[in-house]
Coordinates of C-alpha atoms and ligand atoms in Angstrom, one line a residue:
M1 CA 36.6 3.2 -24.5
T2 CA 39.3 3.8 -22.0
G3 CA 42.1 1.5 -21.0
E4 CA 40.6 1.0 -17.7
S5 CA 37.3 -0.4 -19.2
T6 CA 39.1 -2.7 -21.5
A7 CA 41.4 -3.9 -18.8
W8 CA 38.5 -4.9 -16.5
M9 CA 36.6 -6.5 -19.4
A10 CA 39.6 -8.5 -20.4
R11 CA 40.0 -9.7 -16.8
S12 CA 36.3 -10.5 -16.6
N13 CA 36.4 -12.5 -19.8
Q14 CA 39.3 -14.6 -18.3
V15 CA 37.3 -15.8 -15.3
F16 CA 33.6 -16.1 -16.1
I17 CA 31.8 -19.0 -17.7
G18 CA 30.4 -17.5 -20.9
T19 CA 26.7 -17.4 -20.0
Y20 CA 26.3 -13.7 -20.6
S21 CA 26.8 -11.5 -23.6
R22 CA 27.4 -8.2 -21.8
F23 CA 27.4 -4.6 -23.0
P24 CA 30.9 -3.3 -23.2
A25 CA 30.8 -1.3 -20.0
V26 CA 32.0 -1.7 -16.5
M27 CA 29.4 -0.1 -14.2
V28 CA 30.5 1.5 -11.0
E29 CA 27.9 3.9 -9.8
G30 CA 24.2 4.7 -10.2
R31 CA 21.9 7.5 -9.1
G32 CA 18.2 7.6 -10.0
C33 CA 17.9 6.7 -13.8
V34 CA 21.6 7.3 -14.5
L35 CA 24.5 4.8 -14.4
R36 CA 28.1 5.7 -14.7
D37 CA 30.9 3.4 -15.9
V38 CA 34.5 3.1 -14.8
A39 CA 35.5 5.6 -17.5
G40 CA 33.1 8.2 -16.2
R41 CA 30.7 7.8 -19.0
E42 CA 27.0 8.3 -18.1
Y43 CA 24.0 6.2 -19.4
L44 CA 20.3 6.9 -19.2
D45 CA 19.1 3.5 -17.8
F46 CA 15.8 2.2 -19.3
L47 CA 16.7 -1.3 -18.2
A48 CA 16.9 -0.8 -14.5
G49 CA 18.7 -4.0 -14.0
I50 CA 16.0 -5.9 -15.8
A51 CA 13.0 -4.2 -14.2
V52 CA 14.5 -4.4 -10.7
C53 CA 15.6 -1.0 -9.6
A54 CA 12.1 0.4 -9.6
L55 CA 13.0 3.3 -7.3
G56 CA 16.1 4.0 -9.4
H57 CA 19.7 3.3 -8.3
C58 CA 20.7 3.9 -4.7
H59 CA 17.3 5.4 -3.6
P60 CA 18.2 7.1 -0.3
A61 CA 15.4 5.4 1.7
V62 CA 16.5 1.9 0.5
T63 CA 20.2 2.6 1.0
R64 CA 19.5 3.8 4.5
A65 CA 17.5 0.7 5.3
I66 CA 20.2 -1.5 4.0
C67 CA 22.9 0.2 5.9
E68 CA 21.0 0.3 9.2
Q69 CA 20.0 -3.3 8.9
A70 CA 23.5 -4.5 7.9
G71 CA 24.8 -2.7 11.0
R72 CA 22.4 -4.6 13.2
L73 CA 21.8 -8.2 11.9
V74 CA 22.6 -9.6 8.5
H75 CA 21.6 -13.2 8.7
V76 CA 20.2 -15.8 11.1
S77 CA 18.3 -18.3 8.8
N78 CA 14.6 -19.2 9.1
L79 CA 15.3 -21.0 12.4
F80 CA 14.4 -17.6 13.9
H81 CA 11.8 -14.9 13.5
T82 CA 13.2 -11.5 12.4
V83 CA 11.7 -8.0 12.5
P84 CA 12.2 -6.9 8.8
Q85 CA 10.9 -10.2 7.4
T86 CA 7.7 -10.1 9.5
E87 CA 7.1 -6.4 8.5
L88 CA 7.6 -7.3 4.9
A89 CA 5.2 -10.2 5.0
E90 CA 2.6 -8.0 6.7
L91 CA 2.9 -5.4 4.1
L92 CA 2.5 -7.9 1.3
V93 CA -0.5 -9.5 2.9
A94 CA -2.2 -6.2 3.7
N95 CA -1.8 -5.1 0.0
S96 CA -2.7 -8.2 -1.9
F97 CA -5.3 -11.0 -2.0
A98 CA -3.0 -13.2 0.1
D99 CA -3.0 -14.3 3.7
R100 CA 0.3 -16.1 3.7
V101 CA 3.9 -15.5 2.4
F102 CA 7.0 -17.6 1.7
F103 CA 10.3 -15.9 1.0
A104 CA 12.9 -17.1 -1.6
N105 CA 15.9 -15.3 -3.2
S106 CA 14.9 -14.9 -6.8
G107 CA 12.0 -15.2 -9.3
A108 CA 12.9 -18.8 -10.3
E109 CA 12.9 -19.8 -6.6
A110 CA 9.6 -18.2 -5.9
N111 CA 8.2 -20.1 -8.9
E112 CA 9.7 -23.3 -7.7
A113 CA 8.0 -22.8 -4.4
A114 CA 4.7 -22.2 -6.2
I115 CA 5.1 -25.4 -8.3
K116 CA 5.8 -27.4 -5.2
L117 CA 3.0 -25.9 -3.3
A118 CA 0.5 -26.5 -6.2
R119 CA 1.6 -30.2 -6.3
K120 CA 1.5 -30.7 -2.5
Y121 CA -1.9 -29.1 -2.1
S122 CA -3.4 -31.2 -4.9
A123 CA -4.6 -34.8 -4.6
A124 CA -2.1 -37.6 -5.4
G125 CA -1.7 -38.1 -9.1
R126 CA -2.4 -34.5 -9.9
Y127 CA 0.8 -32.9 -10.8
E128 CA 0.7 -31.3 -14.2
I129 CA 1.0 -27.5 -14.4
I130 CA 0.0 -26.0 -17.7
S131 CA 1.8 -22.9 -18.8
L132 CA 1.7 -20.8 -22.0
A133 CA 3.8 -20.7 -25.1
G134 CA 6.1 -17.7 -25.0
S135 CA 6.1 -17.6 -21.2
F136 CA 9.3 -17.2 -19.1
H137 CA 9.4 -18.6 -15.5
G138 CA 13.1 -18.9 -14.7
R139 CA 16.3 -21.0 -15.2
T140 CA 16.0 -23.8 -12.6
L141 CA 15.1 -27.1 -14.1
A142 CA 11.5 -27.0 -13.1
T143 CA 11.0 -23.4 -14.0
V144 CA 12.8 -23.9 -17.4
A145 CA 10.4 -26.8 -18.0
A146 CA 7.5 -24.5 -17.3
T147 CA 8.9 -21.9 -19.6
G148 CA 7.1 -22.1 -22.9
Q149 CA 10.2 -21.4 -25.1
S150 CA 12.1 -24.3 -26.5
K151 CA 15.3 -22.3 -26.9
F152 CA 15.6 -22.4 -23.0
H153 CA 15.1 -26.3 -23.0
Q154 CA 17.7 -27.3 -25.5
G155 CA 20.6 -29.3 -24.1
F156 CA 19.0 -29.7 -20.7
E157 CA 16.7 -32.7 -21.3
P158 CA 15.3 -34.7 -19.8
L159 CA 13.4 -31.9 -18.0
P160 CA 11.1 -32.6 -15.1
A161 CA 7.8 -34.1 -16.3
G162 CA 4.4 -32.5 -16.0
F163 CA 4.8 -29.1 -17.7
P164 CA 2.7 -29.0 -20.9
H165 CA 2.5 -25.7 -22.8
A166 CA -0.7 -24.3 -24.3
P167 CA -0.7 -22.0 -27.3
F168 CA -0.9 -18.4 -26.4
G169 CA -4.2 -16.7 -26.5
D170 CA -6.3 -19.9 -27.2
L171 CA -8.7 -20.8 -24.4
A172 CA -10.2 -23.8 -26.2
A173 CA -6.8 -25.3 -26.8
L174 CA -6.0 -24.7 -23.1
E175 CA -9.1 -26.4 -22.0
S176 CA -8.4 -29.4 -24.2
M177 CA -5.1 -29.9 -22.5
I178 CA -6.6 -30.2 -19.0
T179 CA -6.5 -33.8 -17.8
P180 CA -7.2 -35.6 -14.5
R181 CA -3.5 -35.2 -13.8
T182 CA -3.6 -31.3 -14.1
C183 CA -3.3 -29.4 -10.8
A184 CA -2.7 -25.8 -11.9
I185 CA -2.4 -23.2 -14.7
L186 CA 0.7 -20.9 -14.5
C187 CA 0.9 -17.7 -16.4
E188 CA 2.2 -14.1 -16.4
P189 CA -0.6 -11.5 -16.7
L190 CA 1.6 -9.9 -19.3
Q191 CA 4.5 -11.8 -20.8
G192 CA 7.7 -9.8 -20.3
E193 CA 10.6 -11.6 -21.7
S194 CA 8.9 -12.8 -24.9
G195 CA 8.1 -9.3 -26.0
V196 CA 5.8 -7.5 -23.6
R197 CA 2.7 -9.4 -24.6
P198 CA -0.4 -8.6 -22.4
L199 CA -3.0 -11.3 -21.9
V200 CA -6.3 -9.6 -22.6
R201 CA -8.8 -9.4 -19.8
E202 CA -11.2 -11.9 -21.4
Y203 CA -8.5 -14.4 -21.8
L204 CA -7.5 -14.1 -18.1
V205 CA -11.1 -14.2 -17.0
G206 CA -11.5 -17.4 -19.2
I207 CA -8.4 -18.9 -17.6
R208 CA -9.8 -18.2 -14.1
E209 CA -13.1 -19.8 -15.1
L210 CA -11.3 -22.9 -16.4
C211 CA -9.5 -23.2 -13.1
D212 CA -12.7 -22.9 -11.1
R213 CA -14.6 -25.4 -13.3
Y214 CA -11.8 -28.0 -13.2
D215 CA -10.7 -27.3 -9.7
L216 CA -7.2 -26.1 -10.6
L217 CA -5.0 -23.5 -8.9
L218 CA -4.3 -20.4 -10.8
I219 CA -0.7 -19.2 -10.4
F220 CA 0.3 -15.7 -11.5
D221 CA 4.0 -15.2 -12.2
E222 CA 4.3 -11.5 -11.3
V223 CA 8.0 -11.6 -11.0
Q224 CA 8.3 -8.8 -13.6
T225 CA 4.9 -7.2 -13.6
G226 CA 4.7 -7.0 -9.8
M227 CA 5.8 -4.2 -7.4
G228 CA 4.2 -1.3 -9.3
R229 CA 5.7 -1.9 -12.7
T230 CA 2.3 -1.8 -14.5
G231 CA 0.8 1.0 -12.4
T232 CA -0.8 -1.1 -9.6
L233 CA 1.2 -3.0 -7.0
F234 CA 0.2 -6.2 -8.9
A235 CA -0.9 -6.4 -12.5
Y236 CA -3.8 -8.7 -11.5
E237 CA -5.6 -5.9 -9.7
Q238 CA -6.3 -4.2 -13.1
Q239 CA -7.7 -7.3 -14.6
G240 CA -10.2 -8.1 -11.8
V241 CA -8.8 -11.7 -11.9
V242 CA -7.5 -12.9 -8.6
P243 CA -5.0 -15.9 -8.6
D244 CA -4.6 -18.6 -5.9
I245 CA -0.9 -18.3 -5.8
L246 CA 1.3 -15.3 -6.9
T247 CA 5.0 -15.0 -7.2
T248 CA 7.0 -11.8 -7.3
A249 CA 10.7 -10.9 -7.1
K250 CA 12.6 -8.5 -9.4
A251 CA 11.7 -5.1 -7.9
L252 CA 10.7 -6.3 -4.5
A253 CA 13.8 -5.0 -2.7
N254 CA 15.0 -2.5 -5.4
G255 CA 18.1 -4.6 -6.2
L256 CA 18.7 -6.9 -3.3
P257 CA 17.9 -10.5 -4.1
I258 CA 14.6 -11.7 -2.8
G259 CA 11.5 -13.4 -4.1
A260 CA 8.1 -14.1 -2.6
M261 CA 5.2 -16.5 -3.1
L262 CA 1.9 -15.3 -1.8
T263 CA -1.2 -17.5 -1.3
S264 CA -4.4 -18.0 0.8
E265 CA -4.6 -19.5 4.2
K266 CA -6.3 -22.7 2.8
I267 CA -3.7 -23.4 0.1
A268 CA -0.8 -22.4 2.5
A269 CA -1.9 -25.1 4.9
A270 CA -0.5 -27.8 2.5
F271 CA 3.0 -26.7 3.5
T272 CA 4.0 -27.7 7.1
P273 CA 7.4 -27.6 8.8
G274 CA 10.0 -29.3 6.6
S275 CA 7.9 -29.2 3.4
H276 CA 10.0 -26.4 1.9
A277 CA 12.7 -24.1 3.0
S278 CA 15.4 -21.6 2.1
T279 CA 18.6 -20.8 4.0
F280 CA 18.7 -17.2 2.8
G281 CA 15.0 -16.7 2.0
G282 CA 13.7 -13.4 3.5
N283 CA 17.2 -12.5 4.7
P284 CA 17.0 -9.4 7.1
V285 CA 18.9 -7.0 4.9
A286 CA 17.0 -7.9 1.7
A287 CA 13.7 -7.8 3.7
A288 CA 14.6 -4.3 5.2
A289 CA 15.3 -3.0 1.7
A290 CA 12.0 -4.5 0.5
V291 CA 10.1 -2.8 3.4
A292 CA 11.7 0.5 2.5
T293 CA 10.8 -0.1 -1.2
L294 CA 7.3 -1.0 -0.6
R295 CA 6.6 2.1 1.6
V296 CA 7.7 4.3 -1.2
L297 CA 5.7 2.4 -3.8
L298 CA 2.6 2.5 -1.6
A299 CA 3.0 6.2 -0.7
D300 CA 0.2 8.5 -1.9
G301 CA 0.2 9.2 -5.6
F302 CA 3.3 7.1 -6.5
L303 CA 1.5 4.5 -8.5
A304 CA -0.8 7.0 -10.1
E305 CA 2.3 8.8 -11.4
V306 CA 3.5 5.4 -12.9
V307 CA 0.2 5.1 -14.8
A308 CA 0.4 8.7 -16.0
K309 CA 4.0 8.4 -17.1
G310 CA 3.3 5.1 -18.7
S311 CA 0.6 6.6 -20.8
Y312 CA 2.8 9.5 -21.7
F313 CA 5.6 7.2 -22.7
A314 CA 3.2 5.0 -24.8
E315 CA 1.9 8.1 -26.6
Q316 CA 5.4 9.2 -27.4
L317 CA 6.3 5.7 -28.7
N318 CA 3.3 5.6 -30.9
A319 CA 4.1 9.0 -32.3
L320 CA 7.7 7.7 -32.9
A321 CA 6.5 4.6 -34.7
G322 CA 4.5 7.0 -37.0
R323 CA 7.6 8.8 -37.9
H324 CA 9.5 5.5 -38.6
P325 CA 7.0 3.2 -40.2
R326 CA 9.7 1.2 -41.9
Y327 CA 10.9 -0.1 -38.6
A328 CA 8.1 0.2 -36.0
T329 CA 4.4 -0.2 -35.9
G330 CA 3.5 1.2 -32.4
A331 CA 3.7 0.7 -28.7
R332 CA 2.3 -2.0 -26.4
G333 CA 2.6 -2.6 -22.7
S334 CA 1.2 -1.5 -19.3
G335 CA 2.4 1.2 -17.0
L336 CA 6.2 1.6 -17.3
L337 CA 6.6 -1.9 -18.9
Q338 CA 6.5 -0.6 -22.5
A339 CA 7.7 -1.9 -25.9
L340 CA 8.2 -0.5 -29.3
I341 CA 6.8 -3.1 -31.7
L342 CA 9.1 -3.6 -34.7
T343 CA 8.3 -4.5 -38.3
E344 CA 10.0 -7.4 -40.1
A345 CA 12.7 -4.9 -41.2
G346 CA 13.0 -3.6 -37.6
I347 CA 13.3 -7.1 -36.1
S348 CA 16.2 -8.1 -38.3
R349 CA 18.0 -5.1 -36.9
G350 CA 16.7 -5.2 -33.3
Q351 CA 20.0 -6.0 -31.7
E352 CA 21.8 -3.4 -33.9
M353 CA 19.2 -0.8 -32.6
V354 CA 20.0 -1.7 -28.9
N355 CA 23.7 -1.4 -29.6
R356 CA 23.3 2.0 -31.3
M357 CA 21.2 3.3 -28.4
F358 CA 24.1 2.1 -26.1
E359 CA 26.5 4.1 -28.2
Q360 CA 24.2 7.1 -27.6
G361 CA 24.3 6.4 -23.9
V362 CA 20.8 5.0 -23.5
L363 CA 20.2 1.5 -22.2
I364 CA 17.4 -0.6 -23.6
N365 CA 17.0 -4.2 -24.7
F366 CA 15.5 -6.3 -27.6
A367 CA 12.9 -8.7 -26.0
G368 CA 11.6 -11.9 -27.5
N369 CA 13.2 -11.1 -30.9
A370 CA 10.2 -8.9 -31.5
V371 CA 10.3 -5.6 -29.6
L372 CA 12.5 -2.9 -28.0
R373 CA 11.6 -3.2 -24.4
F374 CA 11.7 -0.3 -21.9
V375 CA 11.6 -0.8 -18.2
P376 CA 12.9 2.4 -16.7
P377 CA 13.0 3.0 -12.9
L378 CA 9.5 4.0 -11.9
V379 CA 10.9 7.3 -10.7
V380 CA 11.8 8.2 -14.3
S381 CA 10.9 11.9 -15.2
R382 CA 9.1 13.0 -18.3
A383 CA 12.2 14.8 -19.3
E384 CA 14.1 11.5 -19.2
I385 CA 11.3 9.8 -21.2
D386 CA 11.7 12.6 -23.8
A387 CA 15.5 12.1 -23.8
C388 CA 15.0 8.4 -24.6
I389 CA 12.5 9.2 -27.4
T390 CA 14.9 11.8 -28.9
A391 CA 17.7 9.1 -28.8
L392 CA 15.3 6.5 -30.5
D393 CA 14.4 9.1 -33.1
R394 CA 18.0 9.8 -33.9
M395 CA 18.9 6.1 -33.9
L396 CA 16.0 5.1 -36.2
G397 CA 16.6 8.1 -38.5
G398 CA 20.3 7.1 -38.7
L399 CA 19.8 3.4 -39.7
S400 CA 21.1 3.1 -43.2
D401 CA 19.6 0.5 -45.6
Ligands
PLP1 C1 12.9 -12.6 -14.5 C2 11.7 -13.5 -14.5 C3 11.8 -14.8 -13.8 C4 13.1 -15.3 -13.2 O1 13.5 -14.5 -12.1 P1 15.1 -14.8 -11.6 O2 15.2 -13.8 -10.4 O3 16.0 -14.4 -12.7 O4 15.2 -16.2 -11.2 C5 10.7 -15.5 -13.7 N1 9.5 -15.1 -14.2 C6 9.4 -13.9 -14.9 C7 8.1 -13.5 -15.4 C8 10.5 -13.1 -15.0 O5 10.4 -11.9 -15.7

């Protein structure tokens, strides 16, 4: 590591609240799937800013849209209409089940909006939103309460009331938790943070049926799975299960902060002027970046390539697991949200694996204390996938006992 890197890291460590354990790198530039740090070292990026930079770093169409919009109008608040925001909402409506959109600035905020809408839409006294064990919905107090992992709750109690968690994968248990106070079920079609765990189709269909039978809203958190990550614009499209409310964020503007909540005309009517708001939500620059991003995602053949590259990656990961049975059992995931499932021996060394990959110049992470997660830019090439596999092979082969 160069003096310049260490100097910046030392300065950083002097001024930040210690909420993050960061890789020892000071990133300064990115292009496609490659990042470069202040010392000039290059990294193959299979994290993409946590599934955010779907078109890769500094995609020319997105950069152009940002620059043009920033030269014209940066912010006016939602006291006015703006062109990019309307274009973006139209694109989202045209390409989903939804009729109506609300813009926020992050995934957690989009989920907050969904929680508030579900409560406002439902009859008085119906406020409980059941979510699933292992889920991740954000870091605000309500979304932390909805998150089904106790490690995110500790020290922040009392949490907002009305967020029971059902065991993962158990429809009967979920049904037994529905009460006259329940208004919605909230889940990710595939749990990202807790280890790339897909909800199988029958389970999702069963959840939809429970919502219909008990008159509950179904909220899909597609903050991570949305925007083409799994090979369709939204993951729900592949399952044939349509939610009542959907949230998305991460990749929506390829790196600028924005979140969206989508819903039907009927449910949207529960929000009237003053019900909910955001000063920055749908900011023109972020919206212009999102419009440019969506146009690329929706261009002919783009998502089909995500599916093809995802299958190729999964095949390679399965073959890799076959070569390293001590540490890995196989792959799971959807599209370009893929994971290498680790054995007990592998799990105990998961963070070490990530660090060793970093030393080789490949960026990945250890999700849910269970898997190595790969969320490369959707523009990743097969050669870059091969390079990641080669690095994994070398890393797993080099782990000493
Ligand atoms: C990342 C994530 C969130 C939180 O998004 P932020 O933008 O960090 O607030 C919520 N839900 C899911 C499924 C996520 O992956």
